[in-house]
Amino acid sequence: MNHLKTFTLLAALTALFVGLGYLIGGPTGMLIALVFAGGMNLFSYWNADRIVLKMYRAQPVDEQHPNAVVRTYVADVVQMARDAGLPRPVIAIIPNDQPNAFATGRNPANAAVCATTGLLDMLTREEIRGVMAHELAHVKNRDTLTMTVTATVAGAIAALANFALFFGGGDDRERPGGIVGTLALMILAPMAAGLVQMAISRGREYEADRVGAEIAGDAGSLASALQKIDGHARRIVNPTAERNPASGQLFIINPLAGRGADNLFSTHPATGNRVKALMALGLKMGVAPRRAEFVEARVSTSVPTTPSRSGPWG
């Protein structure tokens, strides 16, 4: 996805936020929303990554961590970042049983990559490398700012729609469409924001898979990791993501459990399609995928009773 298209979609999100303010509160509501949107975008540029890290209780780690698995995780991220020509990012772990990971930050010099304790517990070293190479690819491609700002604006749209539901808007004489218009926008605005998020995120996931496989030098381990994460993430609830669904696009696999309309407009491509693309890339790289892991390129729906190896948290 080129920068012009991304800018256009971000502008559409901002316009949607301002338009929602107009339809809820008339000209006064539009003006307030316009000022708020400008301030929110500026604030998001500088601070959204810190907000996301704090929201998920991310804990920075380094080579001195007492756990050997964490030390290996840190060393591998540092080595891959160096090989990719990137500054060393902040490296963190998130205390959550759901296997997942994300990257955030306004640029490569101010980036952070995070893995959940569930991911470190379940995957092999090679699979963890593949996942974190994907996150470093987002940093290298400068996706992190776009994804974080998009999540912030989309979350604000949802919050504004909820405000309209519980507190109403301005005077019906100022508010176009009256209460009917407000109720319609309350439902349609978050759906539209979800569609824009989807358009921004899906193409970036495929590209991050490709670049991540090149950074790790191994497409097969990332494909294997995606299959394992997808099967477990659907069954292990991530409470923070459920409370803040707009942040779901930051993760390598959709962290939402599919309750209600959470997955109506998924920001992630189908895992099976991503695995197929990685299989093809692995063959081009001259590394054939392991047959046991890629039968018909289908995502496993069964969850093993024990992790793939002894994890550091239990």
PDB file of N, CA, C and O in Angstrom, residues 219-252:
ATOM      1  N   ALA A 219      11.025 -18.361   6.004  1.00  0.00           N
ATOM      2  CA  ALA A 219       9.581 -18.153   5.852  1.00  0.00           C
ATOM      3  C   ALA A 219       8.784 -19.242   6.563  1.00  0.00           C
ATOM      4  O   ALA A 219       7.684 -18.997   7.061  1.00  0.00           O
ATOM      5  N   GLY A 220       9.334 -20.444   6.636  1.00  0.00           N
ATOM      6  CA  GLY A 220       8.603 -21.573   7.209  1.00  0.00           C
ATOM      7  C   GLY A 220       8.309 -21.426   8.682  1.00  0.00           C
ATOM      8  O   GLY A 220       7.218 -21.774   9.152  1.00  0.00           O
ATOM      9  N   SER A 221       9.254 -20.887   9.459  1.00  0.00           N
ATOM     10  CA  SER A 221       9.026 -20.742  10.901  1.00  0.00           C
ATOM     11  C   SER A 221       7.934 -19.724  11.185  1.00  0.00           C
ATOM     12  O   SER A 221       7.141 -19.895  12.107  1.00  0.00           O
ATOM     13  N   LEU A 222       7.888 -18.640  10.396  1.00  0.00           N
ATOM     14  CA  LEU A 222       6.813 -17.661  10.576  1.00  0.00           C
ATOM     15  C   LEU A 222       5.470 -18.277  10.227  1.00  0.00           C
ATOM     16  O   LEU A 222       4.475 -18.075  10.940  1.00  0.00           O
ATOM     17  N   ALA A 223       5.413 -19.033   9.143  1.00  0.00           N
ATOM     18  CA  ALA A 223       4.156 -19.687   8.768  1.00  0.00           C
ATOM     19  C   ALA A 223       3.694 -20.656   9.853  1.00  0.00           C
ATOM     20  O   ALA A 223       2.512 -20.700  10.215  1.00  0.00           O
ATOM     21  N   SER A 224       4.622 -21.432  10.386  1.00  0.00           N
ATOM     22  CA  SER A 224       4.284 -22.366  11.465  1.00  0.00           C
ATOM     23  C   SER A 224       3.779 -21.618  12.695  1.00  0.00           C
ATOM     24  O   SER A 224       2.794 -22.018  13.337  1.00  0.00           O
ATOM     25  N   ALA A 225       4.442 -20.502  13.026  1.00  0.00           N
ATOM     26  CA  ALA A 225       4.037 -19.706  14.185  1.00  0.00           C
ATOM     27  C   ALA A 225       2.636 -19.139  13.991  1.00  0.00           C
ATOM     28  O   ALA A 225       1.824 -19.145  14.918  1.00  0.00           O
ATOM     29  N   LEU A 226       2.326 -18.654  12.787  1.00  0.00           N
ATOM     30  CA  LEU A 226       1.006 -18.086  12.522  1.00  0.00           C
ATOM     31  C   LEU A 226      -0.085 -19.133  12.741  1.00  0.00           C
ATOM     32  O   LEU A 226      -1.153 -18.836  13.297  1.00  0.00           O
ATOM     33  N   GLN A 227       0.169 -20.354  12.308  1.00  0.00           N
ATOM     34  CA  GLN A 227      -0.811 -21.415  12.495  1.00  0.00           C
ATOM     35  C   GLN A 227      -1.058 -21.683  13.976  1.00  0.00           C
ATOM     36  O   GLN A 227      -2.208 -21.802  14.420  1.00  0.00           O
ATOM     37  N   LYS A 228       0.019 -21.773  14.752  1.00  0.00           N
ATOM     38  CA  LYS A 228      -0.123 -22.057  16.182  1.00  0.00           C
ATOM     39  C   LYS A 228      -0.824 -20.902  16.901  1.00  0.00           C
ATOM     40  O   LYS A 228      -1.721 -21.111  17.723  1.00  0.00           O
ATOM     41  N   ILE A 229      -0.396 -19.677  16.601  1.00  0.00           N
ATOM     42  CA  ILE A 229      -0.976 -18.514  17.274  1.00  0.00           C
ATOM     43  C   ILE A 229      -2.457 -18.408  16.962  1.00  0.00           C
ATOM     44  O   ILE A 229      -3.288 -18.160  17.849  1.00  0.00           O
ATOM     45  N   ASP A 230      -2.813 -18.596  15.701  1.00  0.00           N
ATOM     46  CA  ASP A 230      -4.212 -18.456  15.293  1.00  0.00           C
ATOM     47  C   ASP A 230      -5.101 -19.461  16.033  1.00  0.00           C
ATOM     48  O   ASP A 230      -6.178 -19.113  16.515  1.00  0.00           O
ATOM     49  N   GLY A 231      -4.642 -20.700  16.140  1.00  0.00           N
ATOM     50  CA  GLY A 231      -5.445 -21.714  16.803  1.00  0.00           C
ATOM     51  C   GLY A 231      -5.663 -21.423  18.272  1.00  0.00           C
ATOM     52  O   GLY A 231      -6.747 -21.657  18.817  1.00  0.00           O
ATOM     53  N   HIS A 232      -4.650 -20.877  18.940  1.00  0.00           N
ATOM     54  CA  HIS A 232      -4.763 -20.604  20.377  1.00  0.00           C
ATOM     55  C   HIS A 232      -5.432 -19.268  20.666  1.00  0.00           C
ATOM     56  O   HIS A 232      -6.169 -19.142  21.645  1.00  0.00           O
ATOM     57  N   ALA A 233      -5.159 -18.252  19.843  1.00  0.00           N
ATOM     58  CA  ALA A 233      -5.688 -16.911  20.116  1.00  0.00           C
ATOM     59  C   ALA A 233      -7.212 -16.894  20.121  1.00  0.00           C
ATOM     60  O   ALA A 233      -7.824 -16.094  20.816  1.00  0.00           O
ATOM     61  N   ARG A 234      -7.831 -17.782  19.342  1.00  0.00           N
ATOM     62  CA  ARG A 234      -9.289 -17.824  19.298  1.00  0.00           C
ATOM     63  C   ARG A 234      -9.889 -18.372  20.583  1.00  0.00           C
ATOM     64  O   ARG A 234     -11.073 -18.186  20.848  1.00  0.00           O
ATOM     65  N   ARG A 235      -9.078 -19.056  21.373  1.00  0.00           N
ATOM     66  CA  ARG A 235      -9.593 -19.728  22.563  1.00  0.00           C
ATOM     67  C   ARG A 235      -9.131 -19.093  23.872  1.00  0.00           C
ATOM     68  O   ARG A 235      -9.610 -19.455  24.933  1.00  0.00           O
ATOM     69  N   ILE A 236      -8.164 -18.191  23.775  1.00  0.00           N
ATOM     70  CA  ILE A 236      -7.649 -17.532  24.972  1.00  0.00           C
ATOM     71  C   ILE A 236      -8.003 -16.050  24.876  1.00  0.00           C
ATOM     72  O   ILE A 236      -7.545 -15.349  23.980  1.00  0.00           O
ATOM     73  N   VAL A 237      -8.825 -15.586  25.787  1.00  0.00           N
ATOM     74  CA  VAL A 237      -9.314 -14.207  25.739  1.00  0.00           C
ATOM     75  C   VAL A 237      -8.209 -13.240  26.157  1.00  0.00           C
ATOM     76  O   VAL A 237      -7.484 -13.479  27.131  1.00  0.00           O
ATOM     77  N   ASN A 238      -8.085 -12.150  25.408  1.00  0.00           N
ATOM     78  CA  ASN A 238      -7.198 -11.052  25.756  1.00  0.00           C
ATOM     79  C   ASN A 238      -8.082  -9.916  26.272  1.00  0.00           C
ATOM     80  O   ASN A 238      -8.639  -9.148  25.479  1.00  0.00           O
ATOM     81  N   PRO A 239      -8.271  -9.798  27.587  1.00  0.00           N
ATOM     82  CA  PRO A 239      -9.243  -8.838  28.124  1.00  0.00           C
ATOM     83  C   PRO A 239      -8.971  -7.397  27.702  1.00  0.00           C
ATOM     84  O   PRO A 239      -9.902  -6.636  27.433  1.00  0.00           O
ATOM     85  N   THR A 240      -7.693  -6.999  27.644  1.00  0.00           N
ATOM     86  CA  THR A 240      -7.377  -5.618  27.266  1.00  0.00           C
ATOM     87  C   THR A 240      -7.786  -5.337  25.835  1.00  0.00           C
ATOM     88  O   THR A 240      -8.347  -4.277  25.528  1.00  0.00           O
ATOM     89  N   ALA A 241      -7.532  -6.281  24.941  1.00  0.00           N
ATOM     90  CA  ALA A 241      -7.934  -6.097  23.549  1.00  0.00           C
ATOM     91  C   ALA A 241      -9.447  -6.067  23.411  1.00  0.00           C
ATOM     92  O   ALA A 241      -9.996  -5.301  22.605  1.00  0.00           O
ATOM     93  N   GLU A 242     -10.149  -6.884  24.199  1.00  0.00           N
ATOM     94  CA  GLU A 242     -11.610  -6.895  24.134  1.00  0.00           C
ATOM     95  C   GLU A 242     -12.190  -5.559  24.584  1.00  0.00           C
ATOM     96  O   GLU A 242     -13.199  -5.103  24.042  1.00  0.00           O
ATOM     97  N   ARG A 243     -11.531  -4.917  25.548  1.00  0.00           N
ATOM     98  CA  ARG A 243     -12.001  -3.608  26.009  1.00  0.00           C
ATOM     99  C   ARG A 243     -11.624  -2.492  25.041  1.00  0.00           C
ATOM    100  O   ARG A 243     -12.247  -1.426  25.040  1.00  0.00           O
ATOM    101  N   ASN A 244     -10.588  -2.727  24.237  1.00  0.00           N
ATOM    102  CA  ASN A 244     -10.097  -1.719  23.291  1.00  0.00           C
ATOM    103  C   ASN A 244      -9.932  -2.351  21.907  1.00  0.00           C
ATOM    104  O   ASN A 244      -8.813  -2.509  21.415  1.00  0.00           O
ATOM    105  N   PRO A 245     -11.040  -2.749  21.264  1.00  0.00           N
ATOM    106  CA  PRO A 245     -10.945  -3.516  20.014  1.00  0.00           C
ATOM    107  C   PRO A 245     -10.226  -2.792  18.875  1.00  0.00           C
ATOM    108  O   PRO A 245      -9.675  -3.444  17.990  1.00  0.00           O
ATOM    109  N   ALA A 246     -10.202  -1.453  18.891  1.00  0.00           N
ATOM    110  CA  ALA A 246      -9.511  -0.734  17.819  1.00  0.00           C
ATOM    111  C   ALA A 246      -8.013  -1.018  17.822  1.00  0.00           C
ATOM    112  O   ALA A 246      -7.346  -0.860  16.796  1.00  0.00           O
ATOM    113  N   SER A 247      -7.468  -1.451  18.975  1.00  0.00           N
ATOM    114  CA  SER A 247      -6.036  -1.752  19.051  1.00  0.00           C
ATOM    115  C   SER A 247      -5.710  -3.133  18.510  1.00  0.00           C
ATOM    116  O   SER A 247      -4.527  -3.499  18.402  1.00  0.00           O
ATOM    117  N   GLY A 248      -6.721  -3.901  18.139  1.00  0.00           N
ATOM    118  CA  GLY A 248      -6.487  -5.262  17.675  1.00  0.00           C
ATOM    119  C   GLY A 248      -5.637  -5.350  16.426  1.00  0.00           C
ATOM    120  O   GLY A 248      -4.906  -6.327  16.223  1.00  0.00           O
ATOM    121  N   GLN A 249      -5.689  -4.316  15.565  1.00  0.00           N
ATOM    122  CA  GLN A 249      -4.936  -4.352  14.320  1.00  0.00           C
ATOM    123  C   GLN A 249      -3.427  -4.315  14.548  1.00  0.00           C
ATOM    124  O   GLN A 249      -2.654  -4.646  13.646  1.00  0.00           O
ATOM    125  N   LEU A 250      -2.979  -3.918  15.745  1.00  0.00           N
ATOM    126  CA  LEU A 250      -1.547  -3.849  16.010  1.00  0.00           C
ATOM    127  C   LEU A 250      -0.910  -5.233  16.086  1.00  0.00           C
ATOM    128  O   LEU A 250       0.281  -5.389  15.811  1.00  0.00           O
ATOM    129  N   PHE A 251      -1.678  -6.248  16.437  1.00  0.00           N
ATOM    130  CA  PHE A 251      -1.125  -7.572  16.708  1.00  0.00           C
ATOM    131  C   PHE A 251      -0.898  -8.364  15.421  1.00  0.00           C
ATOM    132  O   PHE A 251      -1.538  -8.121  14.391  1.00  0.00           O
ATOM    133  N   ILE A 252      -0.022  -9.357  15.505  1.00  0.00           N
ATOM    134  CA  ILE A 252       0.280 -10.177  14.339  1.00  0.00           C
ATOM    135  C   ILE A 252      -0.901 -11.059  13.960  1.00  0.00           C
ATOM    136  O   ILE A 252      -1.118 -11.358  12.787  1.00  0.00           O
TER     137      ILE A 252
END
